[in-house]
XYZ file of C-alpha atoms in Angstrom:
276
model
C -24.593 32.103 -25.865
C -23.596 34.681 -23.236
C -20.146 34.292 -21.687
C -19.763 34.556 -17.923
C -16.425 36.256 -17.288
C -16.509 35.323 -13.602
C -16.973 31.650 -14.507
C -14.047 31.761 -16.933
C -11.890 33.422 -14.262
C -12.853 30.790 -11.657
C -12.130 27.936 -14.059
C -8.743 29.458 -14.914
C -7.818 29.765 -11.224
C -8.924 26.157 -10.578
C -6.952 24.937 -13.603
C -3.781 26.738 -12.454
C -4.205 25.329 -8.954
C -4.601 21.824 -10.394
C -1.463 22.317 -12.478
C 0.383 23.265 -9.285
C -0.728 20.033 -7.588
C 0.579 18.043 -10.525
C 3.913 19.863 -10.508
C 4.200 19.163 -6.796
C 3.514 15.470 -7.426
C 6.172 15.315 -10.160
C 8.697 16.976 -7.828
C 7.927 14.505 -5.035
C 8.173 11.533 -7.381
C 11.535 12.755 -8.665
C 12.804 13.354 -5.120
C 11.789 9.921 -3.842
C 13.175 8.223 -6.969
C 16.498 10.001 -6.439
C 16.593 8.990 -2.764
C 15.429 5.387 -3.099
C 16.833 4.309 -6.473
C 19.473 6.623 -7.950
C 21.596 7.361 -4.852
C 21.955 3.689 -3.800
C 23.002 2.820 -7.371
C 25.512 5.663 -7.680
C 26.831 5.319 -4.121
C 26.494 1.677 -3.004
C 28.035 2.535 0.372
C 24.972 4.664 1.101
C 22.491 1.909 0.198
C 22.286 0.510 3.731
C 21.913 3.997 5.220
C 19.044 4.751 2.833
C 17.529 1.389 3.750
C 17.585 2.280 7.455
C 16.241 5.798 6.920
C 13.311 4.579 4.827
C 12.496 1.528 6.986
C 9.574 3.254 8.798
C 8.044 4.154 5.431
C 8.248 0.576 4.213
C 6.180 -0.569 7.177
C 3.292 1.474 5.804
C 3.422 -0.834 2.795
C 3.539 -3.910 5.064
C 0.478 -2.603 6.917
C -1.467 -2.147 3.655
C -0.278 -5.535 2.361
C -1.559 -7.447 5.406
C -4.792 -5.456 5.562
C -5.277 -6.305 1.879
C -5.176 -10.000 2.751
C -7.641 -9.531 5.589
C -10.107 -7.388 3.667
C -9.857 -9.769 0.709
C -10.960 -12.568 3.015
C -13.827 -10.574 4.543
C -15.119 -9.380 1.168
C -15.229 -12.934 -0.201
C -17.062 -14.458 2.750
C -14.084 -15.518 4.852
C -12.816 -14.554 8.303
C -10.088 -12.132 9.306
C -8.771 -13.038 12.760
C -5.796 -10.736 13.223
C -2.538 -9.591 11.693
C 0.838 -8.905 13.180
C 3.942 -6.930 12.241
C 7.512 -7.264 13.409
C 11.028 -6.507 12.215
C 10.832 -9.271 9.596
C 7.546 -8.136 8.034
C 3.985 -9.173 8.762
C 1.441 -11.973 8.664
C -2.351 -11.954 8.308
C -4.314 -14.802 9.885
C -7.418 -15.504 7.807
C -9.721 -18.412 7.024
C -12.111 -19.156 4.173
C -12.977 -16.788 1.360
C -11.600 -16.983 -2.166
C -7.944 -17.730 -1.559
C -6.872 -16.300 -4.910
C -8.460 -12.922 -4.080
C -7.180 -13.063 -0.494
C -3.641 -13.430 -1.854
C -4.111 -10.740 -4.509
C -5.473 -8.393 -1.852
C -2.006 -8.299 -0.334
C 0.010 -8.559 -3.520
C -1.840 -5.720 -5.287
C -3.069 -3.778 -2.242
C -0.203 -1.252 -1.932
C -0.216 -0.464 -5.676
C -3.994 -0.072 -5.703
C -4.079 2.161 -2.627
C -1.069 4.201 -3.701
C -2.465 4.840 -7.171
C -5.850 5.811 -5.723
C -4.244 8.318 -3.334
C -2.233 9.911 -6.135
C -5.370 10.336 -8.249
C -7.323 11.776 -5.319
C -4.512 14.209 -4.489
C -4.837 16.034 -7.810
C -8.464 15.471 -8.801
C -10.660 15.372 -5.677
C -12.432 18.510 -4.472
C -13.789 17.245 -1.119
C -10.629 16.019 0.545
C -12.340 15.252 3.858
C -13.843 12.143 2.234
C -10.514 10.349 1.509
C -9.220 11.376 4.925
C -12.230 9.845 6.673
C -11.733 6.666 4.611
C -8.078 6.596 5.656
C -9.066 7.106 9.289
C -11.457 4.151 9.115
C -8.837 2.010 7.350
C -6.138 2.715 9.944
C -8.596 2.255 12.813
C -9.637 -1.147 11.428
C -5.980 -2.095 11.128
C -5.320 -1.119 14.731
C -8.321 -3.182 15.852
C -7.109 -6.321 14.067
C -3.613 -5.820 15.487
C -4.803 -5.754 19.119
C -7.565 -8.350 18.637
C -5.380 -11.278 19.879
C -5.398 -9.720 23.367
C -8.933 -11.022 24.030
C -8.782 -14.164 21.869
C -8.383 -17.655 23.312
C -5.528 -19.912 22.222
C -7.820 -22.898 22.843
C -10.049 -21.731 19.987
C -7.216 -20.454 17.775
C -4.103 -22.682 17.934
C -2.154 -20.249 15.712
C -2.409 -17.736 18.533
C 0.550 -19.555 20.124
C 2.729 -17.891 17.484
C 1.577 -14.427 18.493
C 3.740 -12.423 20.885
C 2.847 -9.459 23.062
C 5.748 -7.545 21.499
C 3.728 -7.428 18.276
C 1.581 -4.797 19.982
C 4.442 -2.325 19.581
C 3.543 -2.092 15.895
C 0.153 -0.628 16.840
C 2.012 2.667 17.123
C 1.981 2.871 13.307
C -1.810 3.034 12.747
C -2.178 5.244 15.834
C 0.328 7.761 14.461
C -1.318 7.623 11.034
C -4.746 8.278 12.565
C -3.361 11.236 14.506
C -1.842 12.591 11.303
C -5.194 12.259 9.491
C -7.029 14.105 12.273
C -4.450 16.889 12.185
C -4.570 17.158 8.384
C -8.366 17.404 8.376
C -7.842 20.899 9.823
C -4.914 21.778 7.537
C -4.968 23.822 4.350
C -5.850 22.315 0.989
C -2.225 22.380 -0.163
C -0.962 20.489 2.903
C -3.753 17.938 2.611
C -2.865 17.212 -1.010
C 0.850 17.098 -0.244
C 0.281 14.530 2.527
C -1.868 12.365 0.250
C 0.834 12.462 -2.404
C 3.591 11.491 0.034
C 1.520 8.606 1.401
C 0.576 7.512 -2.112
C 4.208 7.545 -3.271
C 5.257 5.556 -0.196
C 2.634 2.904 -0.993
C 3.627 2.849 -4.663
C 7.263 2.440 -3.699
C 6.281 -0.424 -1.421
C 4.532 -2.124 -4.334
C 7.649 -1.545 -6.459
C 10.024 -2.918 -3.805
C 7.773 -5.946 -3.231
C 8.972 -7.254 -6.598
C 11.909 -8.990 -4.891
C 9.466 -10.691 -2.509
C 7.127 -11.673 -5.345
C 10.004 -13.392 -7.178
C 11.286 -15.237 -4.110
C 11.055 -18.902 -5.030
C 12.840 -20.286 -1.968
C 11.083 -20.766 1.362
C 10.986 -17.806 3.740
C 12.659 -17.763 7.139
C 9.543 -19.162 8.808
C 9.391 -22.073 6.379
C 6.425 -20.638 4.485
C 6.435 -19.589 0.820
C 5.791 -16.232 -0.811
C 2.222 -15.249 -1.659
C 3.069 -15.401 -5.370
C 4.201 -19.014 -5.116
C 1.070 -19.976 -3.169
C -1.058 -18.107 -5.714
C 0.557 -19.998 -8.617
C -0.086 -23.361 -6.936
C -3.840 -22.626 -6.868
C -4.040 -22.822 -10.665
C -1.652 -25.701 -11.358
C -1.722 -29.423 -10.533
C 1.220 -29.056 -8.134
C 1.331 -28.384 -4.422
C 3.243 -25.329 -3.320
C 6.366 -27.334 -2.390
C 6.595 -29.078 -5.787
C 5.751 -26.066 -7.962
C 8.110 -25.911 -10.995
C 10.356 -22.859 -11.144
C 9.282 -21.785 -14.644
C 5.588 -21.942 -13.705
C 6.316 -19.849 -10.635
C 8.198 -17.243 -12.685
C 5.258 -16.954 -15.091
C 2.815 -16.128 -12.289
C 5.311 -13.835 -10.558
C 5.711 -11.921 -13.828
C 1.936 -11.728 -14.210
C 1.519 -10.277 -10.718
C 4.364 -7.811 -11.305
C 2.809 -6.642 -14.581
C -0.510 -6.080 -12.775
C 1.284 -4.077 -10.085
C 3.147 -1.888 -12.568
C -0.007 -1.418 -14.638
C -1.868 -0.169 -11.567
C 1.015 2.157 -10.715
C 1.234 3.480 -14.267
C -2.500 4.078 -14.574
C -2.591 5.832 -11.204
C 0.292 8.156 -12.039
C -1.002 8.970 -15.536
C -4.488 9.642 -14.228
C -3.116 11.847 -11.438
C -1.013 13.898 -13.861
C -3.640 14.144 -16.624
C -5.296 17.534 -16.902
C -9.094 17.509 -16.599
C -11.007 17.747 -19.847
C -12.653 21.128 -20.507
C -16.410 21.180 -20.099
């Protein structure tokens, strides 16, 4: 069989470029791990400073978490009314659908999205496709955040809990959409770098959500964590009377699913493509 030297040269260049993307991802992962995990452990006095500096990044995870609830409801035949974000976190207002999948949409959403972005950053060739998907995702989020403006409290009693100040959080999806539009015109390297940073931020959010997943006590608003509500769906106990050991079992199960998604995403992103 004749050998095409030009084809071999092109494949070698593409392989080296792919190796560079993976090295960049490893460097970013190491940098974020040092900033978010190692430094606070070695220097506890800096933990609060790191917490403040990374607060805006954590809200990306909150955004994905609440959108996961909403999309989980829509995809299973339910309704997604709106979601809101404030300094204490977020809340998605949904109705109907498969409640187990609605809950998992938020609990697993950041890990799923983060892992997908990491894989795309090293393996995709047409990067405009993931950026258009991200644009649509952020635009949908912005729509559901401002939707209460034209809703009637007579039809939706829960609207009484919504505050106009929640609209300030709309700045997040707007800024993310602007970043996507800018990056669509950027070089390949910058596009991949941005996807990796966003993917790592989402993965970190899924990792940091572990403390929320294992929160057995009621939250500040009197509600319970999604993991506790999820566990009550499969046991003959209401959410208030759920035994602690049963809760821990389901919290562990959800955490294992999260870490499995993260591990598969990272391994797939770093794996070299098989030769043809």
